[in-house]
Coordinates of C-alpha atoms in Angstrom, one line a residue:
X1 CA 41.5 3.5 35.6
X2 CA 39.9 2.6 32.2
X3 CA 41.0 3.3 28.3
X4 CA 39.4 4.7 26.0
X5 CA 38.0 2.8 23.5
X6 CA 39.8 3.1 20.0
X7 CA 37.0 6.0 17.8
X8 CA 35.8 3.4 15.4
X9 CA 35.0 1.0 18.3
X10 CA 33.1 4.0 20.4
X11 CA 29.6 2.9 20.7
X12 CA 28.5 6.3 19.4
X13 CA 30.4 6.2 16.1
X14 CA 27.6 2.8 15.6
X15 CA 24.4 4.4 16.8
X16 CA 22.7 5.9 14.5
X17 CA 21.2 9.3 14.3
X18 CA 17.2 9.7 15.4
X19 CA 15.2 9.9 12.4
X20 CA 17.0 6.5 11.3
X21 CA 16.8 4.7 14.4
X22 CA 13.6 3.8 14.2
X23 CA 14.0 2.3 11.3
X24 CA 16.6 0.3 12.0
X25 CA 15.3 -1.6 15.0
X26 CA 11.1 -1.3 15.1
X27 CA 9.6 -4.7 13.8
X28 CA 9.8 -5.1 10.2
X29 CA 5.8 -5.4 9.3
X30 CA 4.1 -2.8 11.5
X31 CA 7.2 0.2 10.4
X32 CA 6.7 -1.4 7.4
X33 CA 2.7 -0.9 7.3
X34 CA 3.3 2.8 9.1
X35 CA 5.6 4.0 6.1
X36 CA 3.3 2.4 3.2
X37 CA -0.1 3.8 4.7
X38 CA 0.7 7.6 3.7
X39 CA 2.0 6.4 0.2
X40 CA -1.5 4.4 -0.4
X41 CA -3.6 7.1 0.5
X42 CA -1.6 9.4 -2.2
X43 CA -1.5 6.4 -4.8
X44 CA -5.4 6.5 -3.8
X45 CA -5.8 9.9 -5.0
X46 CA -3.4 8.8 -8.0
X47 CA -5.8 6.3 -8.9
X48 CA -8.9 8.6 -8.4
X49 CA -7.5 10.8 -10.9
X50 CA -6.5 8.2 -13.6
X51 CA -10.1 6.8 -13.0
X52 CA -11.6 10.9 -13.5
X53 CA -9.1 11.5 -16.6
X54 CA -10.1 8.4 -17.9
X55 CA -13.8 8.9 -17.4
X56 CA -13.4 12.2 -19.0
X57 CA -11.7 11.4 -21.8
X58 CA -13.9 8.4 -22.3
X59 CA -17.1 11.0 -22.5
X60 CA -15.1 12.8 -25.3
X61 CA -15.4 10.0 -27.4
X62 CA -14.4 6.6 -28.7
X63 CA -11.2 8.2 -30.8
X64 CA -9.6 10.5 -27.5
X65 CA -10.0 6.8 -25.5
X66 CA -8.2 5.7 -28.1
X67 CA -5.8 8.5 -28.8
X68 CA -4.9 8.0 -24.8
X69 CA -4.3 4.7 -25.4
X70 CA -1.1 5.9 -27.5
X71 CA -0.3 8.5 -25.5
X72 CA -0.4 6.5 -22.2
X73 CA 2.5 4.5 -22.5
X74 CA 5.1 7.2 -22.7
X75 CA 3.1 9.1 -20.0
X76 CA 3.7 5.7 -17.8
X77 CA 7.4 6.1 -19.0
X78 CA 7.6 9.1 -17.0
X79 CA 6.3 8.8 -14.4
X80 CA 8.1 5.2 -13.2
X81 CA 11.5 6.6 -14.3
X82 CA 10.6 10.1 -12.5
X83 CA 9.1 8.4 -9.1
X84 CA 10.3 4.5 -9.7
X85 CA 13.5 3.9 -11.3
X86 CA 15.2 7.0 -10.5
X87 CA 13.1 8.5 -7.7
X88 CA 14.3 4.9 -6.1
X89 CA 17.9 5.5 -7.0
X90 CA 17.5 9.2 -5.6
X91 CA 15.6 7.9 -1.9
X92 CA 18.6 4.8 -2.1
X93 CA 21.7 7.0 -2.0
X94 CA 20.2 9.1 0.6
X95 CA 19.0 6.6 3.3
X96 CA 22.0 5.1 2.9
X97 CA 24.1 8.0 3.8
X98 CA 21.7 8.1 6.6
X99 CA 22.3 4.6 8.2
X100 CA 25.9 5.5 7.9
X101 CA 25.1 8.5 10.4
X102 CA 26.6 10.9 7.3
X103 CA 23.6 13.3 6.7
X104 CA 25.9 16.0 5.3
X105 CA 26.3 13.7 2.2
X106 CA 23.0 13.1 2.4
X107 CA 21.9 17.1 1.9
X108 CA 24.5 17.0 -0.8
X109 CA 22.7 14.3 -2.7
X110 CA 19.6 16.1 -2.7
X111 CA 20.9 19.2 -4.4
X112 CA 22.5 16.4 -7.1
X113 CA 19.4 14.7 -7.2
X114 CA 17.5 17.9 -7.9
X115 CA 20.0 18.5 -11.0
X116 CA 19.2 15.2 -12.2
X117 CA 15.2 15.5 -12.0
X118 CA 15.6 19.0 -13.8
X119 CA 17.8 17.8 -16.7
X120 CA 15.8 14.4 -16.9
X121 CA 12.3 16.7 -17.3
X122 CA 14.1 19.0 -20.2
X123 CA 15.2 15.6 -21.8
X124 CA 11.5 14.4 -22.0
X125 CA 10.5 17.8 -22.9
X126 CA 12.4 17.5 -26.2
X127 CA 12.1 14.3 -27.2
X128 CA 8.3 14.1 -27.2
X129 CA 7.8 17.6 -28.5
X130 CA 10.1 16.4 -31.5
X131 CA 9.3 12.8 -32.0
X132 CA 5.9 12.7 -30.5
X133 CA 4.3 12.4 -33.7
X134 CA 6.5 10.0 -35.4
X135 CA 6.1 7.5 -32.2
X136 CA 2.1 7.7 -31.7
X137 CA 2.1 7.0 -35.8
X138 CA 4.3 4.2 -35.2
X139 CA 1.9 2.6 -33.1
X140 CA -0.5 2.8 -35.4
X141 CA -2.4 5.9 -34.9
X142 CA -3.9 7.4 -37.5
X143 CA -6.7 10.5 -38.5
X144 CA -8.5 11.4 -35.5
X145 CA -7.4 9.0 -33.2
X146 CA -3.4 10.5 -33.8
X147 CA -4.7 14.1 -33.7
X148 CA -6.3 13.3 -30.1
X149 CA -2.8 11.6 -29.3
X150 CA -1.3 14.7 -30.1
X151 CA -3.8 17.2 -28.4
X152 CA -3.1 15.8 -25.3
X153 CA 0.3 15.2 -25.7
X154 CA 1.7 18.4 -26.6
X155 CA 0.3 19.7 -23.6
X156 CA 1.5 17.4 -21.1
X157 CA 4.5 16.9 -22.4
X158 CA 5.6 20.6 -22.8
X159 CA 6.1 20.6 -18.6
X160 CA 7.7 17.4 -18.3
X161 CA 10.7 19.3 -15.5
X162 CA 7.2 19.7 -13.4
X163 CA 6.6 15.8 -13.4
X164 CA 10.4 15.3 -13.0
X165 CA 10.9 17.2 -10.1
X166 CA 7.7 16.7 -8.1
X167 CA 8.7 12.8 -8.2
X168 CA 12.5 13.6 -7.3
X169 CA 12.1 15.7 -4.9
X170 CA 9.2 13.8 -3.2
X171 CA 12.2 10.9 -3.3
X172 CA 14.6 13.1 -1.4
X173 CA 12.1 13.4 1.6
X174 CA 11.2 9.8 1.5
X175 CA 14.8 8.7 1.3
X176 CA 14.8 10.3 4.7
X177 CA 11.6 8.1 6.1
X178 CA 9.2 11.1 6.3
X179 CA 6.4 9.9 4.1
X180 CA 3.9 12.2 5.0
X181 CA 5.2 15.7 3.0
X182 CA 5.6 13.5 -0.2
X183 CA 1.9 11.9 0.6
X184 CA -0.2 15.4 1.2
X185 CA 2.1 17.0 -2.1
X186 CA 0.5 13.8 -4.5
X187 CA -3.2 14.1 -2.8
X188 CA -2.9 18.1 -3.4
X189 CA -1.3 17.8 -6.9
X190 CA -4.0 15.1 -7.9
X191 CA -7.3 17.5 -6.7
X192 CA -5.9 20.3 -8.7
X193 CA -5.5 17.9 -11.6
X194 CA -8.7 16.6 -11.6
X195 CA -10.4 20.1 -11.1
X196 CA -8.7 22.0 -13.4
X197 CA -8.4 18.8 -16.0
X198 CA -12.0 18.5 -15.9
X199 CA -12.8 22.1 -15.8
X200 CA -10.7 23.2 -19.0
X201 CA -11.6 19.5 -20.8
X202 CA -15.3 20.3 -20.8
X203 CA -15.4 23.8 -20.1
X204 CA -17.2 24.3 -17.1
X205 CA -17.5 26.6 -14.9
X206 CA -17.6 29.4 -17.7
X207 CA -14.5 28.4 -19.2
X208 CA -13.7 27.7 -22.3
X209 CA -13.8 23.6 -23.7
X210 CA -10.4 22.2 -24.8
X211 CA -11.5 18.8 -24.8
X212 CA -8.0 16.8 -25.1
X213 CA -5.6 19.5 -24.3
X214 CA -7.5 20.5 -21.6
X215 CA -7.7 17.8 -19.6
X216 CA -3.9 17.4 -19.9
X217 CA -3.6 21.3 -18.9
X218 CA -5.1 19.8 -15.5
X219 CA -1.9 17.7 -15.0
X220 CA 0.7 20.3 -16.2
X221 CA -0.6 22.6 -13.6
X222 CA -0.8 20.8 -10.9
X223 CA 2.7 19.2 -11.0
X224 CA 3.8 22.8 -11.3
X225 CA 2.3 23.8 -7.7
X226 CA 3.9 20.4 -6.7
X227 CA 6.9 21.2 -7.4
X228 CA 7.1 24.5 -6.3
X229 CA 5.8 23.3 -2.8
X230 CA 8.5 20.7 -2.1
X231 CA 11.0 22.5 -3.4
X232 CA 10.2 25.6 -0.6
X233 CA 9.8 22.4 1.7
X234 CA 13.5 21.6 1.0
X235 CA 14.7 25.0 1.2
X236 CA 12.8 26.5 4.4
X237 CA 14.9 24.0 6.4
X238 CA 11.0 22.3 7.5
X239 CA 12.8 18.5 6.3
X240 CA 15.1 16.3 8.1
X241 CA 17.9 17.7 5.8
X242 CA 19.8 20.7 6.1
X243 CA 20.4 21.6 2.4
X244 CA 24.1 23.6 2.4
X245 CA 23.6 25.9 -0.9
X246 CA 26.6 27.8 0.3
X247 CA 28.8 24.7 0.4
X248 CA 27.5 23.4 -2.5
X249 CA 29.8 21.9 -5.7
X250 CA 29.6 19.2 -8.1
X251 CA 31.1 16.2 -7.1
X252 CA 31.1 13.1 -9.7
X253 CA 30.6 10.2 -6.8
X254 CA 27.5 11.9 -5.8
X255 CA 26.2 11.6 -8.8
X256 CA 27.9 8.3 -9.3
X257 CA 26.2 7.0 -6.1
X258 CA 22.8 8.1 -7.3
X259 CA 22.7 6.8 -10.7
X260 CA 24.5 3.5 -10.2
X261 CA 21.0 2.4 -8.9
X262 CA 18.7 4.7 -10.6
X263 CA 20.4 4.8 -14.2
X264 CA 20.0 1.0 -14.2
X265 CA 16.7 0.8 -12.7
X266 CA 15.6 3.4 -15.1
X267 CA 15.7 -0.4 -17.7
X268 CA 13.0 -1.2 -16.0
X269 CA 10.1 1.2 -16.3
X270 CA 11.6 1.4 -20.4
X271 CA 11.3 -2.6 -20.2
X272 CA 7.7 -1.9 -19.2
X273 CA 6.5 0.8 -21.1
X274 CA 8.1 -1.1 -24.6
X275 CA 6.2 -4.2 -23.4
X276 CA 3.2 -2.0 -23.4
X277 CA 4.1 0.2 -27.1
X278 CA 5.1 -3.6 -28.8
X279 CA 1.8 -5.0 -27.5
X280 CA -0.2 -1.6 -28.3
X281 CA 1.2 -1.9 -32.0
X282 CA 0.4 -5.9 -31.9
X283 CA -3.1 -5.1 -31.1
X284 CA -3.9 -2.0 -33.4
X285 CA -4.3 -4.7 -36.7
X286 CA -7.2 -6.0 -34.4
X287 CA -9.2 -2.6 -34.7
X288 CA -9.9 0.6 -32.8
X289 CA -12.3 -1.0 -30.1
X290 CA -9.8 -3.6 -28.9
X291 CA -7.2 -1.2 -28.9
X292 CA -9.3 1.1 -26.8
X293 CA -10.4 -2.3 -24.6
X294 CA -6.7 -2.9 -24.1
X295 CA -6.1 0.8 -23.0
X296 CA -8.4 0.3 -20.5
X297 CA -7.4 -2.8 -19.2
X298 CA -3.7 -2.0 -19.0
X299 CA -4.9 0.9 -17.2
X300 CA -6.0 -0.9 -14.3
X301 CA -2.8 -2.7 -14.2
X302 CA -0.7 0.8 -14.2
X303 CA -3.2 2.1 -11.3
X304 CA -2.3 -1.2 -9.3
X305 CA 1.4 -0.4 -9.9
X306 CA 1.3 2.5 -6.8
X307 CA -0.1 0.0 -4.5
X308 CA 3.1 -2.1 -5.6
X309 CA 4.8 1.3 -5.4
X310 CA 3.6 1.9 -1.8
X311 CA 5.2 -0.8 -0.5
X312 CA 8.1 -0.7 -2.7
X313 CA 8.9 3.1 -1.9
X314 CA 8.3 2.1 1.6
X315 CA 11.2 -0.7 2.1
X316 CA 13.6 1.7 0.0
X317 CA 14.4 3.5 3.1
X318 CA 14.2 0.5 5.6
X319 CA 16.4 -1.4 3.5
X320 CA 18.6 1.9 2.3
X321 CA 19.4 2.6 5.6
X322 CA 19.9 -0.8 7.1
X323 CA 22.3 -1.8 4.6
X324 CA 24.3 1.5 5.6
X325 CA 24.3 0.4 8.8
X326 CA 25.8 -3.2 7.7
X327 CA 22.3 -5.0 9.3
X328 CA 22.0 -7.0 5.5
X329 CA 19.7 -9.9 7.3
X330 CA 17.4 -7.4 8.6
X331 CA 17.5 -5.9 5.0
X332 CA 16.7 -9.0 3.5
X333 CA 13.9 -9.4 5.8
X334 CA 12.4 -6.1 5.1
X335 CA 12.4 -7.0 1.1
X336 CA 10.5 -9.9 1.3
X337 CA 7.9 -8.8 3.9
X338 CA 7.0 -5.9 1.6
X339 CA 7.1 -8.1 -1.3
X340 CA 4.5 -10.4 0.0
X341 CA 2.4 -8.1 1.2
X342 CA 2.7 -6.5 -2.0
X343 CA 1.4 -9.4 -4.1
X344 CA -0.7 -10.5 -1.5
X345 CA -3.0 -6.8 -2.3
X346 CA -2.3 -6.2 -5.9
X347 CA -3.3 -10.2 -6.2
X348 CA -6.7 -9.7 -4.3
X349 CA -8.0 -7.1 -6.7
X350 CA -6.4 -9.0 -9.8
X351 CA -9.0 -11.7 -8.7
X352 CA -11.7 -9.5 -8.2
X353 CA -11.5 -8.0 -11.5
X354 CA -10.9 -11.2 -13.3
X355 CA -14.5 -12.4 -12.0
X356 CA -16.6 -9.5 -12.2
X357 CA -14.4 -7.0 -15.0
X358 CA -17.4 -4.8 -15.1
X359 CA -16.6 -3.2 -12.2
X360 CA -14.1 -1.7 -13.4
X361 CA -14.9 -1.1 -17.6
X362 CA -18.2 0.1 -16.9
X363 CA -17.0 3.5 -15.5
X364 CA -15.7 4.4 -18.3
X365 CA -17.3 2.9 -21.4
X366 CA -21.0 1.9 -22.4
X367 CA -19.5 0.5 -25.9
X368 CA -20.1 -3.2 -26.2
X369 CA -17.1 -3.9 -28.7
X370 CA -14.6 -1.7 -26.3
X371 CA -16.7 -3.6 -23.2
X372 CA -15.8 -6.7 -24.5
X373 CA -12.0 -6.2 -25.4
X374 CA -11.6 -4.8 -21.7
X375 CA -13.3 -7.4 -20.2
X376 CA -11.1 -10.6 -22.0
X377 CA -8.0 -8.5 -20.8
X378 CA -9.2 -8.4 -16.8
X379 CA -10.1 -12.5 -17.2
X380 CA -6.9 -13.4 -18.7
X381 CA -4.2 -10.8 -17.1
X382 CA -6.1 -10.4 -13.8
X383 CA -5.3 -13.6 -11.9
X384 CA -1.3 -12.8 -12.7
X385 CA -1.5 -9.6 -10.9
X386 CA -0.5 -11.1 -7.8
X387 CA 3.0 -11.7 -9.6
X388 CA 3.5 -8.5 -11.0
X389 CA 2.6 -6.5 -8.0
X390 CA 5.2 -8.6 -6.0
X391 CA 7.8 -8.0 -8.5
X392 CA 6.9 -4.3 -8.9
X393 CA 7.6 -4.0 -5.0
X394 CA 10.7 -6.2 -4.8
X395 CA 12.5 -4.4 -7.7
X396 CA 12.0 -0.9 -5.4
X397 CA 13.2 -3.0 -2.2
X398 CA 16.5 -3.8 -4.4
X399 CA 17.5 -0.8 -5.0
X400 CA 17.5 0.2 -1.3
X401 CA 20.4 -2.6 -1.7
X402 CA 21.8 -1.1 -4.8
X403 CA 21.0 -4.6 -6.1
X404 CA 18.9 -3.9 -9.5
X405 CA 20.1 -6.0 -12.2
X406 CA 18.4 -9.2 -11.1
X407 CA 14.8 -7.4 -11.1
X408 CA 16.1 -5.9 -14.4
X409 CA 16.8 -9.0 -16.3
X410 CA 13.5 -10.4 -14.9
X411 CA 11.9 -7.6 -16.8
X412 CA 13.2 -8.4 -20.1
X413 CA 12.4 -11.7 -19.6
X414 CA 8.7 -10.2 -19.7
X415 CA 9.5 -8.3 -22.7
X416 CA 11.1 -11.3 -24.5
X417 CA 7.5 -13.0 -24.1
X418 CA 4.9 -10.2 -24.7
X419 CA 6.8 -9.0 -27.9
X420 CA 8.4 -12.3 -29.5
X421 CA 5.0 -14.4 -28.5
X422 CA 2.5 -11.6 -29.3
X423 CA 3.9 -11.2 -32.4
X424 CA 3.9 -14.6 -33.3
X425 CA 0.1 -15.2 -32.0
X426 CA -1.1 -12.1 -34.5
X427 CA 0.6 -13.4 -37.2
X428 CA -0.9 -16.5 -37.1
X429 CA -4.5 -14.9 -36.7
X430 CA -4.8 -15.5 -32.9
X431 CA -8.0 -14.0 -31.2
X432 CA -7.5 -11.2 -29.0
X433 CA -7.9 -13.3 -25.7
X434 CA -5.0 -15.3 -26.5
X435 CA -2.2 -12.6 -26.7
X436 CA -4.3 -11.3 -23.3
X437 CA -3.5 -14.7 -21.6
X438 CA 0.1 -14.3 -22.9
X439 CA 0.0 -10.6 -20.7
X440 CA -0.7 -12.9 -17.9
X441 CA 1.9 -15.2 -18.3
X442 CA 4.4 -12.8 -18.7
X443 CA 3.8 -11.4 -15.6
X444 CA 4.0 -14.6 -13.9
X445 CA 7.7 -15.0 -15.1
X446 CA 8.6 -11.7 -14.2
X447 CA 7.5 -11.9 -10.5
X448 CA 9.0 -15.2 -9.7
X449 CA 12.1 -14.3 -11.9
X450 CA 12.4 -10.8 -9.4
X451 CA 12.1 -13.2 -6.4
X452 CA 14.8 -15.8 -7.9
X453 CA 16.9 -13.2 -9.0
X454 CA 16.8 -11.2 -4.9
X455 CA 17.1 -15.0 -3.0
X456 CA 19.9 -15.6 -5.4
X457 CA 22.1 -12.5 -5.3
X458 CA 24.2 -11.9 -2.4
X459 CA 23.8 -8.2 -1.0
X460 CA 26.3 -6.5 1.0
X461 CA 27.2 -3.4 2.6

C-alpha cells in the first residue's frame, strides 16, 4: 500500500508544460543558437532596410542625410523601448508564467501587454507631433536641414501605435519561445517598407515623388500590415496562447508584473538615445558634414544593436522561464553564454569597420567632408563595439530575471561620459576624432559595468 504524495510534492505539479520544456533542459548554446538564428535573419532584413532608407535618403541630398541625422534618435527611441525595454518586460512576465506551468496568466498578460503597446504608440504619437519641432531645433537644426527633419517626421511619427504594437505583440509570441511568427512579421514588414519607402521617396513606378515624407510613408505602412497580422495571429488561436477575451478584466498585478521590468528598462533605450541627442547637439557647432558623418556612423552602431538584440531577445525566454521554474544557475548560465556570444559578433564587425570604414560610408555618400567624419567615428568607436554589443545582450538577459537596474546604472554611467566629457572636449576646441574616441570609451564602461553589475547581483526566483 503506498501514499500519496502531498500535491505540491507530486512530480507533475514540477514538470513543466511542453512548449517550455525544452527550454528548460536542452544545452544552453545550441537552444540558445536555435532561438537567436530566426531573430538575426529578421534583424538582417532590419539592417537591409536601414542600409536602403539610408541610401535613399542619402541620394536626396546632403541636408535630408542630415535632417535624418535629427530625426534618428527619437526614431531609435522607439523602437528599443517598443521591442527592447518594454517588449523585454512584455516577453519577461510571460515566460515566466510559463516556467511556473501558469499559462492562463500568461494569456492574460498578453491582452495587458497589448493595452500597454497601444497607449505607449498614442503617447509617442503626441508628443512628437507637438514637440517635434521644438526638439529637432534644439539640436541644432535649422533651414532646410530642420524642414527635412520634419518632412520625415511628421509622417512616421503620425502611426507611432503601428510601431508600438508590431514590437509588443511580436514580444508576446517570443515570450512564449516561438521565434519564428515574430521573425517572418519583421522580414515581411521590412520588404514593404523598403518597396513602398522607396517607391513614394522617388516616385517610381508612376507615382508621385515625396522625397522625405515618402520614404517615411514606406515604414508607416508596413508596421500597419504588421500589426494587423500578429494581432489575427493572436486571436485565431494559431499561438501557443489561448487568449480568454471573454474572461478578460483589468487586474493591477498584471500590469505591475509587466512593467516592474519593462518601465525600468525603458531608462535604458532613453539613456541611449539622450547619449546620442547630447552628442548630436555637441557635434552640430562642428558643421553640417560632421554632423551628417556622425549620423552615419552611429547608424552602424544602431544596426549592430539587433544582432545584440538577437541574442538578447533570445535568452529572455530561456532565462524567463528558468527562473519560474527556480533553475537560477541555469539562468545564470544562459545570460552569460548569450552575452559572450553577443560581444564576440557585434566585436568582429566593430573591427572590421574600424580597419577598412569604407565599407560601410561608401554606400551611402560620395562627399569627401561627410566621408571623412564617418570614417574617424568607425576608427575610434569601432574597436569598442565588442563592449557595447555584450552589454546590449546582457541588459535583455536581465530582464528575463527581472534584474534591470544594474544594466540600467551602467547605462548612465555611459551617459555621464559622452555628455559631461563631450562637452568639455568641444568647449575647449577638441577635433572631431577626439569626442569620437570618447564614444568608444563610453562603451567600454558600459559593457564591463553590465557584466559587473549581473556577476554582482544576486537573482532569485
Amino acid at each position: 500500500m503506498t501514499m500519496d504524495a502531498p500535491l505540491d510534492m507530486r512530480p507533475t505539479a514540477a514538470v513543466p508544460s511542453a512548449p517550455a520544456n525544452g527550454l528548460l533542459t536542452s544545452p544552453i548554446l545550441p537552444t540558445l543558437l536555435k532561438l537567436t538564428l530566426p531573430n538575426a535573419i529578421a534583424m538582417a532584413g532590419t539592417t537591409l532596410v536601414a542600409v536602403a532608407e539610408t541610401s535613399y535618403i542619402g541620394r536626396l541630398g546632403t541636408e535630408p542625410l542630415a535632417g535624418i541625422a535629427l530625426v534618428f534618435p527619437f526614431v531609435m527611441l522607439t523602437q528599443m523601448m517598443s521591442a527592447g525595454a518594454m517588449g523585454g518586460g512584455v516577453s519577461s512576465a510571460i515566460s515566466r508564467a510559463i516556467g511556473a506551468n501558469d499559462r492562463d496568466r500568461a494569456a492574460d498578460l498578453a491582452l495587458h501587454a497589448a493595452l500597454i503597446g497601444a497607449c505607449a504608440g498614442i503617447f509617442f504619437t503626441a508628443m512628437m507631433l507637438i514637440f517635434g519641432r521644438a526638439f529637432y531645433t534644439l539640436l541644432g537644426g535649422r533651414g532646410g536641414v530642420l524642414d527635412q527633419a520634419m518632412q520625415y517626421s511628421h509622417v512616421l511619427f503620425s502611426g507611432a501605435i503601428a510601431i508600438w504594437l508590431v514590437n509588443t505583440l511580436a514580444s508576446v509570441v517570443r515570450g512564449t519561445g516561438d521565434m519564428r511568427i515574430p521573425s517572418v512579421t519583421l522580414i515581411g514588414t521590412a520588404l514593404v517598407q523598403i518597396a513602398v519607402g522607396g517607391a513614394l521617396g522617388f516616385g517610381l513606378f508612376g507615382l508621385p515623388k515625396f522625397g522625405m515624407s515618402g520614404v517615411a510613408a514606406g515604414q508607416l505602412v508596413a508596421f500597419t500590415l504588421g500589426a494587423v497580422f500578429l494581432a489575427w495571429y493572436l486571436v485565431s488561436g494559431r499561438s501557443r496562447l489561448a487568449l480568454n477575451f471573454a474572461g478578460f478584466k483589468f487586474q493591477r498585478d498584471m500590469f505591475f508584473d509587466i512593467l516592474r521590468v519593462g518601465a525600468v528598462a525603458c531608462l535604458s533605450p532613453l539613456q541611449t538615445v539622450l547619449t546620442v541627442l547630447i552628442f548630436t547637439k555637441i557635434l552640430a557647432g562642428y558643421g553640417t558634414e560632421t554632423l551628417a558623418g556622425y549620423g552615419m556612423g552611429s547608424r552602424l552602431e544602431f544596426l549592430l544593436t539587433p544582432i545584440a538584440f538577437a541574442f538578447g531577445v533570445a535568452s529572455v525566454p530561456m532565462v524567463g522561464m528558468a527562473m519560474g521554474a527556480g533553475l537560477v544557475t541555469r539562468a545564470r548560465q544562459v545570460a552569460w553564454t548569450a552575452g559572450i556570444a553577443a560581444g564576440i559578433t557585434v566585436g568582429a564587425i566593430g573591427l572590421i569597420v574600424a580597419v577598412m570604414p569604407t565599407l560601410w560610408v561608401s554606400l551611402f555618400t560620395s562627399d569627401p567632408g561627410v566621408t571623412a567624419a564617418a570614417s574617424s567615428y568607425l576608427v575610434w568607436a569601432g574597436p569598442a563595439f565588442a563592449f557595447f554589443g555584450m552589454g546590449v545582450c546582457l541588459y535583455f538577459s536581465s530582464q528575463g530575471a527581472a534584474k534591470v537596474g544594474g544594466p540600467v546604472i551602467a547605462g548612465t554611467a555611459r551617459l555621464l561620459i559622452v555628455g559631461g566629457g563631450g562637452w568639455w572636449l568641444a568647449s575647449a576646441g577638441a577635433p572631431a576624432w577626439t569626442l569620437f574616441a570618447l564614444v568608444g570609451a563610453a562603451m567600454v564602461v558600459y559593457g564591463l559595468g553590465t557584466a559587473l553589475s549581473i556577476r554582482l547581483t544576486r537573482w532569485s526566483k
